[in-house]
Coordinates of C-alpha atoms and ligand atoms in Angstrom, one line a residue:
M225 CA -6.9 23.9 -6.5
Q226 CA -10.4 23.8 -5.8
P227 CA -12.1 21.6 -3.1
E228 CA -13.5 18.6 -4.7
D229 CA -17.1 19.5 -4.3
K230 CA -16.3 22.5 -6.3
I231 CA -14.9 20.6 -9.2
I232 CA -16.4 21.0 -12.6
Y233 CA -16.0 17.8 -14.5
L234 CA -16.3 18.3 -18.2
D235 CA -14.3 15.3 -19.2
N236 CA -17.1 12.8 -19.5
A237 CA -15.8 11.4 -22.9
A238 CA -13.0 10.1 -20.7
T239 CA -15.2 8.6 -18.2
T240 CA -18.4 9.3 -16.2
Y241 CA -19.1 9.9 -12.6
P242 CA -20.7 6.6 -11.4
S243 CA -24.5 6.9 -10.8
K244 CA -25.5 6.5 -7.1
E245 CA -28.5 4.5 -8.2
I246 CA -26.4 2.0 -10.1
A247 CA -23.8 1.9 -7.2
D248 CA -26.5 1.0 -4.8
T249 CA -28.0 -1.7 -7.2
Y250 CA -24.5 -3.2 -7.2
F251 CA -24.1 -3.4 -3.5
K252 CA -27.6 -5.0 -3.3
L253 CA -27.3 -7.5 -6.0
T254 CA -23.7 -8.5 -5.2
N255 CA -24.8 -10.0 -1.9
E256 CA -27.8 -11.9 -3.2
Y257 CA -26.3 -13.1 -6.6
F258 CA -22.7 -13.8 -5.7
A259 CA -22.6 -17.4 -6.8
N260 CA -20.8 -18.3 -10.1
S261 CA -23.3 -18.5 -12.8
S262 CA -21.7 -21.6 -14.2
S263 CA -22.3 -23.7 -10.9
I264 CA -25.1 -25.9 -11.4
H265 CA -26.6 -25.8 -7.9
F266 CA -29.7 -23.5 -7.1
L267 CA -27.7 -20.4 -6.3
G268 CA -25.7 -20.7 -9.6
A269 CA -28.9 -21.1 -11.5
K270 CA -30.3 -18.1 -9.7
S271 CA -27.1 -16.2 -11.1
L272 CA -27.4 -17.7 -14.5
H273 CA -31.1 -16.4 -14.7
L274 CA -30.2 -12.9 -13.7
L275 CA -27.3 -13.0 -16.6
E276 CA -29.8 -14.0 -19.1
V277 CA -32.2 -11.2 -18.1
A278 CA -29.5 -8.8 -18.3
K279 CA -28.6 -10.0 -21.8
K280 CA -32.3 -10.0 -23.0
Q281 CA -32.7 -6.4 -21.5
I282 CA -29.7 -5.1 -23.4
L283 CA -30.6 -6.7 -26.6
N284 CA -34.3 -5.2 -26.3
C285 CA -32.8 -1.8 -25.7
L286 CA -30.7 -1.9 -28.6
K287 CA -33.2 -3.7 -30.7
M288 CA -30.8 -6.1 -31.8
F289 CA -32.8 -9.5 -32.0
D290 CA -30.6 -11.5 -34.2
H291 CA -27.8 -11.2 -31.8
E292 CA -26.3 -12.3 -28.6
V293 CA -24.3 -10.4 -25.8
I294 CA -20.8 -11.5 -24.5
F295 CA -20.0 -9.7 -21.4
T296 CA -16.3 -8.2 -21.1
C297 CA -14.4 -5.9 -18.9
S298 CA -14.3 -2.9 -21.1
A299 CA -14.7 -1.7 -24.6
T300 CA -11.0 -2.3 -25.3
E301 CA -11.6 -5.9 -24.7
S302 CA -14.7 -6.0 -26.9
I303 CA -13.1 -4.5 -29.7
N304 CA -9.8 -6.6 -29.3
L305 CA -12.2 -9.8 -29.3
A306 CA -14.4 -8.5 -32.4
I307 CA -11.5 -7.6 -34.7
K308 CA -8.8 -10.1 -33.8
G309 CA -11.3 -13.0 -32.9
Y310 CA -13.3 -12.4 -36.2
C311 CA -10.2 -11.9 -38.5
L312 CA -8.4 -14.9 -37.2
K313 CA -11.2 -17.1 -37.3
N314 CA -12.1 -16.0 -40.8
S315 CA -8.8 -15.3 -42.4
G316 CA -9.3 -18.2 -44.9
R317 CA -11.9 -16.1 -46.7
G318 CA -9.7 -13.0 -47.3
K319 CA -7.2 -10.6 -45.3
H320 CA -8.5 -7.2 -46.3
I321 CA -10.0 -5.0 -43.4
I322 CA -11.6 -1.4 -44.1
T323 CA -11.3 1.2 -41.3
S324 CA -11.1 4.9 -41.0
N325 CA -8.2 7.1 -39.8
I326 CA -10.0 8.5 -36.7
E327 CA -10.7 5.2 -34.8
H328 CA -9.6 4.8 -31.2
P329 CA -6.4 2.9 -30.5
A330 CA -8.2 0.0 -29.4
V331 CA -9.5 -0.4 -33.0
S332 CA -6.4 1.0 -34.8
E333 CA -3.8 -1.0 -32.8
S334 CA -5.9 -4.3 -32.9
I335 CA -5.8 -4.1 -36.8
K336 CA -2.0 -3.1 -36.8
F337 CA -1.5 -6.2 -34.9
L338 CA -3.0 -8.3 -37.5
V339 CA -1.2 -6.6 -40.2
K340 CA 2.1 -7.1 -38.4
Y341 CA 1.8 -10.5 -37.3
H342 CA -1.0 -12.2 -39.4
D343 CA -0.2 -10.4 -42.9
F344 CA -3.6 -8.6 -43.0
E345 CA -4.0 -5.6 -45.4
V346 CA -5.9 -2.4 -44.3
T347 CA -7.5 0.4 -46.1
Y348 CA -7.8 3.7 -44.1
L349 CA -10.7 5.9 -45.1
P350 CA -9.7 9.6 -44.9
V351 CA -12.3 12.0 -43.4
D352 CA -13.0 15.7 -44.3
E353 CA -12.6 18.7 -42.1
K354 CA -16.0 17.7 -40.1
G355 CA -14.9 14.2 -39.5
H356 CA -16.8 12.5 -42.1
I357 CA -16.1 9.5 -44.4
S358 CA -17.3 9.6 -48.0
L359 CA -19.6 6.6 -48.7
D360 CA -18.5 6.4 -52.3
E361 CA -14.8 6.3 -51.1
F362 CA -16.1 3.4 -48.7
K363 CA -17.8 1.5 -51.6
A364 CA -14.7 1.9 -53.8
S365 CA -12.5 0.5 -51.1
I366 CA -14.3 -3.0 -51.0
K367 CA -12.3 -5.6 -52.5
S368 CA -12.9 -9.4 -53.3
D369 CA -10.8 -10.4 -50.2
T370 CA -12.4 -7.9 -47.7
I371 CA -13.8 -9.6 -44.7
L372 CA -14.2 -6.8 -42.0
V373 CA -15.3 -3.2 -41.9
S374 CA -14.5 -1.6 -38.5
L375 CA -15.9 2.1 -38.2
M376 CA -17.1 3.9 -35.0
A377 CA -20.5 5.3 -34.5
V378 CA -19.3 8.4 -32.7
N379 CA -15.7 9.8 -32.5
N380 CA -14.4 10.2 -29.1
E381 CA -12.4 13.6 -29.8
I382 CA -14.8 15.6 -32.0
G383 CA -17.9 13.8 -31.7
S384 CA -18.6 13.4 -35.3
I385 CA -21.2 10.7 -36.1
L386 CA -20.6 8.2 -38.8
P387 CA -23.2 6.9 -41.1
I388 CA -23.6 3.4 -39.6
K389 CA -27.1 2.6 -40.8
E390 CA -26.0 3.5 -44.4
I391 CA -22.7 1.5 -44.2
A392 CA -24.8 -1.6 -43.0
E393 CA -27.2 -1.1 -45.8
I394 CA -24.3 -1.0 -48.4
L395 CA -22.7 -4.0 -46.7
K396 CA -25.9 -6.1 -47.1
E397 CA -24.6 -6.7 -50.7
Y398 CA -21.5 -8.4 -49.2
P399 CA -22.5 -11.2 -47.0
K400 CA -18.7 -12.4 -46.7
I401 CA -18.0 -9.0 -44.8
A402 CA -18.5 -8.6 -41.2
F403 CA -19.3 -4.9 -40.0
H404 CA -17.8 -4.1 -36.4
C405 CA -19.0 -0.8 -34.9
D406 CA -17.2 0.8 -32.1
A407 CA -20.1 2.5 -30.2
T408 CA -18.3 3.4 -27.2
Q409 CA -19.2 7.1 -27.3
A410 CA -22.8 6.6 -28.8
I411 CA -24.5 4.1 -26.6
G412 CA -27.4 5.9 -24.4
K413 CA -26.5 9.4 -25.9
I414 CA -27.0 9.3 -29.8
D415 CA -30.1 7.5 -31.3
I416 CA -28.5 5.0 -33.9
D417 CA -29.9 2.0 -35.6
Y418 CA -27.7 -0.9 -35.2
Q419 CA -29.7 -3.6 -36.5
G420 CA -27.3 -4.0 -39.7
V421 CA -24.2 -4.3 -37.4
D422 CA -22.7 -7.6 -36.8
L423 CA -20.4 -6.7 -34.0
L424 CA -20.9 -3.8 -31.7
S425 CA -18.5 -2.8 -28.7
F426 CA -18.8 -0.6 -25.9
S427 CA -18.2 -0.1 -22.3
G428 CA -20.4 1.1 -19.3
H429 CA -18.2 3.6 -17.6
K430 CA -18.9 6.1 -20.4
F431 CA -22.6 6.3 -19.5
H432 CA -22.6 6.5 -15.7
C433 CA -22.2 2.7 -15.0
L434 CA -19.4 1.2 -13.0
K435 CA -15.8 0.7 -14.3
S436 CA -15.1 -2.9 -15.8
T437 CA -18.3 -3.0 -17.6
G438 CA -18.3 -3.9 -21.3
A439 CA -19.9 -5.9 -24.0
L440 CA -19.5 -7.1 -27.3
I441 CA -23.0 -7.7 -29.2
K442 CA -22.4 -10.3 -31.8
R443 CA -24.7 -11.5 -34.5
K444 CA -25.6 -15.2 -33.6
K445 CA -24.1 -16.5 -36.8
V446 CA -20.9 -14.8 -36.7
S447 CA -18.1 -17.0 -35.2
L448 CA -15.0 -15.7 -33.5
L449 CA -11.8 -17.3 -32.4
P450 CA -11.6 -16.7 -28.4
I451 CA -8.8 -14.5 -27.3
L452 CA -9.1 -15.6 -23.6
D453 CA -9.0 -19.4 -23.1
G454 CA -10.3 -21.0 -20.3
G455 CA -13.6 -22.5 -18.8
G456 CA -15.6 -21.5 -22.0
Q457 CA -18.0 -19.0 -20.3
E458 CA -20.0 -16.6 -22.7
N459 CA -20.7 -19.4 -25.1
G460 CA -17.1 -20.4 -25.4
V461 CA -16.0 -16.9 -26.7
R462 CA -14.8 -15.3 -23.5
S463 CA -13.7 -17.3 -20.7
G464 CA -13.7 -16.2 -17.0
T465 CA -16.2 -16.0 -14.3
V466 CA -18.6 -13.3 -15.1
D467 CA -19.5 -10.7 -12.5
V468 CA -23.1 -11.3 -12.8
P469 CA -24.4 -8.3 -10.6
L470 CA -22.2 -5.8 -12.2
M471 CA -23.5 -7.1 -15.8
A472 CA -26.9 -6.6 -14.4
C473 CA -26.0 -3.0 -13.4
L474 CA -24.7 -2.4 -17.2
A475 CA -28.1 -3.7 -18.3
K476 CA -29.8 -1.3 -15.9
S477 CA -27.8 1.7 -16.8
I478 CA -28.4 1.2 -20.5
R479 CA -32.2 0.9 -20.0
L480 CA -32.0 4.2 -17.9
E481 CA -30.0 6.0 -20.5
M482 CA -32.4 4.7 -23.4
E483 CA -35.5 5.9 -21.5
N484 CA -34.0 9.3 -21.0
L485 CA -31.9 9.6 -24.2
K486 CA -34.1 12.3 -25.7
T487 CA -34.6 14.5 -22.6
N488 CA -30.8 14.2 -21.9
F489 CA -29.9 15.1 -25.4
Q490 CA -32.0 18.2 -25.4
Y491 CA -30.8 19.4 -22.0
I492 CA -27.1 19.0 -22.9
E493 CA -27.8 20.6 -26.3
T494 CA -28.5 23.9 -24.2
L495 CA -25.1 23.6 -22.5
K496 CA -23.4 23.0 -25.9
K497 CA -25.2 26.2 -27.4
T498 CA -24.0 28.3 -24.6
L499 CA -20.1 27.3 -25.1
I500 CA -20.4 27.2 -29.0
N501 CA -21.8 30.8 -29.0
Y502 CA -18.8 31.8 -27.0
L503 CA -16.4 30.0 -29.3
L504 CA -18.0 31.4 -32.4
I505 CA -17.9 35.0 -31.4
H506 CA -14.1 34.6 -30.6
K507 CA -13.0 33.4 -34.1
D508 CA -9.7 34.7 -33.8
T509 CA -8.9 32.9 -30.8
Y510 CA -10.7 29.5 -31.3
L511 CA -11.6 27.2 -34.2
L512 CA -14.5 25.0 -33.7
N513 CA -13.9 21.1 -34.6
S514 CA -17.2 19.7 -33.6
H515 CA -20.1 20.3 -36.1
D516 CA -22.6 17.3 -35.9
D517 CA -25.7 17.1 -34.0
N518 CA -24.1 15.5 -31.0
P519 CA -24.2 17.8 -27.8
Y520 CA -21.9 15.7 -25.8
I521 CA -18.5 16.5 -27.2
V522 CA -17.1 20.1 -28.1
N523 CA -13.7 20.3 -29.5
F524 CA -11.7 23.4 -30.4
T525 CA -8.2 24.5 -31.5
L526 CA -6.4 27.3 -29.8
L527 CA -5.3 29.3 -32.4
N528 CA -2.6 31.3 -30.7
K529 CA -2.1 29.3 -27.4
K530 CA -0.8 26.0 -26.2
A531 CA -3.5 23.5 -25.3
S532 CA -1.6 21.9 -22.5
V533 CA -1.0 25.2 -20.7
V534 CA -4.7 26.1 -21.0
V535 CA -5.8 22.7 -19.8
E536 CA -3.5 22.8 -16.6
A537 CA -4.7 26.4 -15.9
L538 CA -8.3 25.4 -16.0
S539 CA -7.5 22.4 -14.0
K540 CA -6.0 24.9 -11.2
K541 CA -9.4 26.5 -11.4
G542 CA -11.0 23.1 -10.7
I543 CA -12.2 22.6 -14.4
M544 CA -11.5 19.2 -15.8
V545 CA -11.2 19.1 -19.5
S546 CA -8.9 17.4 -22.0
S547 CA -6.3 18.2 -24.5
A548 CA -6.5 15.1 -26.6
S549 CA -8.3 11.9 -25.8
A550 CA -7.6 10.5 -22.3
C551 CA -5.3 7.8 -23.9
N552 CA -3.2 10.3 -25.8
S553 CA -3.1 13.3 -23.5
K554 CA -0.5 11.8 -21.2
K555 CA 2.0 11.1 -24.0
E556 CA 1.9 14.9 -24.9
K557 CA 1.6 14.1 -28.7
E558 CA -0.6 15.6 -31.1
S559 CA -4.1 14.2 -31.8
S560 CA -4.2 11.9 -34.8
V561 CA -7.8 12.8 -35.1
I562 CA -7.4 16.6 -35.3
Y563 CA -4.4 15.8 -37.6
A564 CA -6.7 13.8 -39.9
L565 CA -9.0 16.8 -40.2
Y566 CA -6.4 19.4 -41.1
H567 CA -3.1 17.7 -41.7
D568 CA -1.5 20.4 -39.5
L569 CA 0.6 19.5 -36.6
N570 CA 0.1 22.7 -34.7
M571 CA -3.6 22.4 -34.8
A572 CA -3.2 18.8 -33.7
K573 CA -1.3 19.6 -30.6
N574 CA -3.5 22.6 -29.5
S575 CA -7.1 21.5 -29.3
I576 CA -9.2 21.1 -26.4
R577 CA -12.2 18.6 -25.9
V578 CA -15.1 19.6 -23.5
S579 CA -17.3 16.6 -22.8
F580 CA -20.8 17.1 -21.0
S581 CA -23.0 14.8 -19.1
Y582 CA -26.7 15.4 -17.7
F583 CA -24.8 16.1 -14.3
N584 CA -23.5 19.3 -15.8
K585 CA -25.1 22.8 -15.2
K586 CA -25.4 25.9 -17.2
E587 CA -23.2 27.8 -14.5
D588 CA -20.4 25.1 -15.1
V589 CA -20.3 26.2 -18.7
L590 CA -20.5 30.0 -17.8
F591 CA -17.6 29.4 -15.3
L592 CA -15.6 27.5 -18.0
I593 CA -16.1 30.6 -20.4
K594 CA -15.3 33.2 -17.9
S595 CA -12.1 31.1 -17.0
L596 CA -11.1 30.7 -20.5
D597 CA -11.4 34.5 -21.1
E598 CA -9.1 35.1 -18.0
I599 CA -6.5 32.4 -19.1
I600 CA -6.3 33.3 -22.6
G601 CA -6.0 37.1 -21.8
G602 CA -3.5 36.3 -19.0
I603 CA -1.1 34.1 -21.4
K604 CA 1.3 36.4 -23.4
Ligands
LIG164 N1 -13.5 3.4 -28.3 C1 -13.9 4.7 -28.0 C2 -14.5 5.4 -29.1 C3 -13.5 5.3 -26.8 O1 -13.9 6.7 -26.6 C4 -12.8 4.6 -25.9 C5 -12.5 5.1 -24.6 O2 -12.1 6.2 -24.6 C6 -12.5 3.3 -26.1 C7 -13.0 2.6 -27.3 C8 -12.1 2.4 -25.3 O3 -12.8 2.3 -23.9 P1 -12.5 1.5 -22.6 O4 -11.3 2.4 -22.1 O5 -13.7 1.6 -21.7 O6 -11.8 0.2 -22.9

């Protein structure tokens, strides 16, 4: 095992290293803005002001001016609130949901809950081998009782980018249908137009903010049934005392990531190219599963080896990658996303995800390549 300062962290789609600047900001703000933003005294009003400034900053960064921010503790919480909260509030208008078969479990399990306990019906859009849905199939799947479309912006395992703007454009003709987008792997990384999205979910730890930061961006006129009942914070939609300094950090992280989005994208592209060139030269060993213009995630299948063995061997050399999404990898089951691409269990069990951040260096990728060569050569 490598000493921790020698660790090469290439699992940034699972979570990222918290930025020192953001951690310092939290430490500073949490002393000054400790008061409860619901308190009516001066210190409470001061916290409330910071909360409102943070929300405005997020909406400006995302260019979502018809919307409001509901702070949560995670993307999972935002997604549950968006899907269950919207569907349970609006079930009188219909009970059909459209989603894809490569969504994160926070989405797919929330939908399964509605199917199991509230008699909802769901259409799962299939994807092609590049992880793309067909817009024609999407249009054809819309029914008179459809009330929700939930599609992710960027897939967490292969990095494929879904056509969010085009989907929102199609849905303009269906004012009864709300569009929820899980943008957890996209915010601060990929430039996407979210103006047509009604409900947008994400968490901050995927872009170097602190853990337990999340938000649901909701179009003002869309109404939700609260999932957490209590003191009625966050416009009555999400009760519980808000950690105002933490959410101010979320707003600051988004601003910084947005300001540097292009530069970071171009830099990480150079890292991705180095890895992809290696994978493509060794076509008898690796099959590339990431094809989109997204440098952050590179997924490949090992054609002749077990992914779990290679991930463990890489870990012993101090290189952290994942063999499926973080949520799936501990359960030692196949990746449902890779299965959705090829319908092949062996491929779905033997894929590796390398996910980059701007903290990574070219030497990290070169060491990964060298290590893969050694490990693959060494496994009989
Ligand atoms: N959606 C996507 C696409 C993700 O990648 C993740 C985390 O991996 C989540 C949702 C859930 O995020 P969190 O664990 O921060 O709640």
